[in-house]
Tab-separated table of C-alpha atoms in Angstrom:
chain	number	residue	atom	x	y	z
B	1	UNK	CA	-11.415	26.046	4.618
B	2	UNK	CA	-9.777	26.401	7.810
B	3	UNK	CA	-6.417	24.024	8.284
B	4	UNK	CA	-6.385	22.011	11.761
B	5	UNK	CA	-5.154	23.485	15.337
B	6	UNK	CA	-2.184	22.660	16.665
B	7	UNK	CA	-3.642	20.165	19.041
B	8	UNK	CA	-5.160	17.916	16.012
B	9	UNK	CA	-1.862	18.599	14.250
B	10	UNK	CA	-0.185	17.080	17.570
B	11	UNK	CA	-2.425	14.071	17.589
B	12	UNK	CA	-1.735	13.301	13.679
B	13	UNK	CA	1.680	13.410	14.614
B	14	UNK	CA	1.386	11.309	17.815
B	15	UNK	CA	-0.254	8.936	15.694
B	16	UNK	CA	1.067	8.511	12.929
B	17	UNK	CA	5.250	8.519	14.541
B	18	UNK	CA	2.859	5.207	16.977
B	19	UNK	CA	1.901	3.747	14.334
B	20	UNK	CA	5.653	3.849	12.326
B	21	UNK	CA	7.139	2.851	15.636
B	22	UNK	CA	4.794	0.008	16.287
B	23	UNK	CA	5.342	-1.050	12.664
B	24	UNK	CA	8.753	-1.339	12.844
B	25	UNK	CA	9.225	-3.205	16.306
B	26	UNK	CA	6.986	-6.042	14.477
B	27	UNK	CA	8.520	-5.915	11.442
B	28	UNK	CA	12.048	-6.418	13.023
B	29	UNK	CA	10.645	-8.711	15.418
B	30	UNK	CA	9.678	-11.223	12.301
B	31	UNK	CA	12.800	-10.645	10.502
B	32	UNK	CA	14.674	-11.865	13.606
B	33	UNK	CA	12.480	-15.164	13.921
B	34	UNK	CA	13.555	-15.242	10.294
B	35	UNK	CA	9.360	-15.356	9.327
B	36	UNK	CA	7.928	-13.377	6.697
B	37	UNK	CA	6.540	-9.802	6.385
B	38	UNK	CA	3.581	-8.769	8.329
B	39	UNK	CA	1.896	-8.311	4.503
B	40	UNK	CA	1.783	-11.837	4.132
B	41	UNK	CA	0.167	-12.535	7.755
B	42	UNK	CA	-2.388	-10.213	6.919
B	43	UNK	CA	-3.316	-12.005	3.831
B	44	UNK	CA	-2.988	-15.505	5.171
B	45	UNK	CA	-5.115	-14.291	8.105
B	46	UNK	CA	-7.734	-13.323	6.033
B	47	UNK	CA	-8.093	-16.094	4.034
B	48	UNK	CA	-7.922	-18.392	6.684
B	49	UNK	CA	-10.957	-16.931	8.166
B	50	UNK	CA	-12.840	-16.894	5.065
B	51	UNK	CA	-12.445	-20.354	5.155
B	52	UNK	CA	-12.774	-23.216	2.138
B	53	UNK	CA	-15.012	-20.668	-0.002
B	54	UNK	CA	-11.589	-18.548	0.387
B	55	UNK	CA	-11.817	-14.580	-1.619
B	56	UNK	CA	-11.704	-13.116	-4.556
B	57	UNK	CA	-8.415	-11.145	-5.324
B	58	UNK	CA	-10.700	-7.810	-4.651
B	59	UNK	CA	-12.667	-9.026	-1.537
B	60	UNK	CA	-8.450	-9.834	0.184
B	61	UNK	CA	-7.394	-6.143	-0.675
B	62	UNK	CA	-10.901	-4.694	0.861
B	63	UNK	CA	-10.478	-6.865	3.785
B	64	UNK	CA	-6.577	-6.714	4.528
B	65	UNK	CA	-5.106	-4.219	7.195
B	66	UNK	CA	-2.488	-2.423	5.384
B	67	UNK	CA	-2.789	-0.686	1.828
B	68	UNK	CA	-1.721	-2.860	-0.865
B	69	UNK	CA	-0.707	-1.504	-3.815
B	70	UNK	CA	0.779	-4.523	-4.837
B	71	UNK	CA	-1.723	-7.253	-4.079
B	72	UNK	CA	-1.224	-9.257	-7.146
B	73	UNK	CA	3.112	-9.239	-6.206
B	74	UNK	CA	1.716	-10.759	-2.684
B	75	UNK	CA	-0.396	-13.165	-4.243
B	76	UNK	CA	2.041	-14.326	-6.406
B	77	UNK	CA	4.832	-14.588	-3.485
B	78	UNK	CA	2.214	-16.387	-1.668
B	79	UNK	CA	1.283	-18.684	-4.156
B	80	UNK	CA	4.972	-19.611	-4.784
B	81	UNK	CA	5.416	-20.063	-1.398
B	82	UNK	CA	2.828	-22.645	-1.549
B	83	UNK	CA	1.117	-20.932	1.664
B	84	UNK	CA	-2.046	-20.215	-1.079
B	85	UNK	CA	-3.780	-21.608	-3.947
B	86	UNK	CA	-5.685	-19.965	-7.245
B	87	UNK	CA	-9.174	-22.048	-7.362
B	88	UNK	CA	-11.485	-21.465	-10.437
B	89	UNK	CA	-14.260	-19.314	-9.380
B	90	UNK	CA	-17.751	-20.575	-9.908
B	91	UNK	CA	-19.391	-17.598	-10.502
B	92	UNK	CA	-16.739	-15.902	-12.884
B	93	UNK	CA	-14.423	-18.507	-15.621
B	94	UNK	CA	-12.429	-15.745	-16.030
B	95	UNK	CA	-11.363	-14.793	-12.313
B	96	UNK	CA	-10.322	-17.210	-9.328
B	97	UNK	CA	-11.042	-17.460	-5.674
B	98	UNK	CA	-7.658	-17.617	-3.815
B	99	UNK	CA	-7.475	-20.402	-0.671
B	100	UNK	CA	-5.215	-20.919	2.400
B	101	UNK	CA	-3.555	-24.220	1.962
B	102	UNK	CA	-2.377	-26.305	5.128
B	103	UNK	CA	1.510	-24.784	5.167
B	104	UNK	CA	-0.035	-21.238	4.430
B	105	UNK	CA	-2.142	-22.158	8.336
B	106	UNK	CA	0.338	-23.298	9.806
B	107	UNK	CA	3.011	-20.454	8.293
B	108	UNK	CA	-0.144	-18.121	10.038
B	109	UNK	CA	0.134	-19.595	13.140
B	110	UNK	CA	3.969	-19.542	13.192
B	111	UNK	CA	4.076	-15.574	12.545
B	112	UNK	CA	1.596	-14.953	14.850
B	113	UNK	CA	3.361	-16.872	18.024
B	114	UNK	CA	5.898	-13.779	17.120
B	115	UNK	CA	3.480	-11.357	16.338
B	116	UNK	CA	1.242	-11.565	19.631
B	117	UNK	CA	3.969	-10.733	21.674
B	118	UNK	CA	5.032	-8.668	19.479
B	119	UNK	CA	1.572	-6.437	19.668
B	120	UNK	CA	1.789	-7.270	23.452
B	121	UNK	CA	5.077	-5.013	24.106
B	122	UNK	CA	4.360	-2.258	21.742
B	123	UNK	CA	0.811	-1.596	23.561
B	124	UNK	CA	-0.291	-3.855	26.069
B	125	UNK	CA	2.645	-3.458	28.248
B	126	UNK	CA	2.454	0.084	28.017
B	127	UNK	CA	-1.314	0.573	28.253
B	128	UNK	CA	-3.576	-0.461	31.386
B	129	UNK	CA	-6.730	-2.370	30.277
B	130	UNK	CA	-8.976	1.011	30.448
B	131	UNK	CA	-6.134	3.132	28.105
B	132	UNK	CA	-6.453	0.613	25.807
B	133	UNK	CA	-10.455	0.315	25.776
B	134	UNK	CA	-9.940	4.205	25.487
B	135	UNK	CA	-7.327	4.329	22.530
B	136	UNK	CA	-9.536	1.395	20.569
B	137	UNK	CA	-12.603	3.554	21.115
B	138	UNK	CA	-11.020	6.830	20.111
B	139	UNK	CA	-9.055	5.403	16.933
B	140	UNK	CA	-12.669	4.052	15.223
B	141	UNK	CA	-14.093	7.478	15.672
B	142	UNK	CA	-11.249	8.032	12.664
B	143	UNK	CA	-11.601	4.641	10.980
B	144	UNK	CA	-15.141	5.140	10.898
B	145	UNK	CA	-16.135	5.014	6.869
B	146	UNK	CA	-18.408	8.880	6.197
């Protein structure tokens, strides 16, 4: 098996020091506005838009946007935090379904008034509207599933 040419090898390393930089800016950008991790937005995101019928524990970790090794520490953190409930789960008495509760929506909303200019400086404002069709369209070709 052949290794990769310098060009993909340049690419990897374009994108993965973009996506570290990105990160970071957000990450520092919440800890400023004193607001949580981006972890937990990701979670309370997803939950909120699945809604009343909220997820199972492995449906959040399919659907969030980082990798979680740690989902059941976040769950718990969010849970304490009140920001999300444990329901019984119909299907399953031995498992739950885990819900958004109102302060976990309106914790969402209060990251994300930081986070979407947050997203908006680290690529909007440095991207025209056809770089960034161009990146988004090039960046599935690798999140594509084989």
């Amino acid at each position: 098996m052949n290794g990769p040419n310098k060009t993909t090898v340049a690419a990897w390393i374009a994108l993965a020091r973009a996506h570290r930089v990105a990160m970071q800016k957000v990450e520092a950008r919440l800890k400023e506005a004193d607001l949580p991790p981006l972890a937990w937005y990701d979670a309370l995101w997803e939950l909120e838009k699945a809604g009343e019928g909220g997820l199972r524990p492995f449906e959040l970790e399919h659907a969030l946007l980082f990798e979680q090794y740690n989902l059941s520490r976040l769950v718990e953190r969010l849970v304490k935090a009140d920001l999300v409930e444990r329901r019984p789960c119909a299907d399953d008495r031995r498992g739950y379904v885990l819900a958004i509760t109102a302060d976990g929506l309106a914790v969402r909303a209060k990251i994300w008034s930081v986070y979407a200019p947050a997203i908006q400086a680290a690529v909007g404002a440095r991207l025209s509207r056809d770089e960034a069709v161009s990146l988004a369209r090039i960046l599935a070709k690798i999140t594509d599933v084989d």
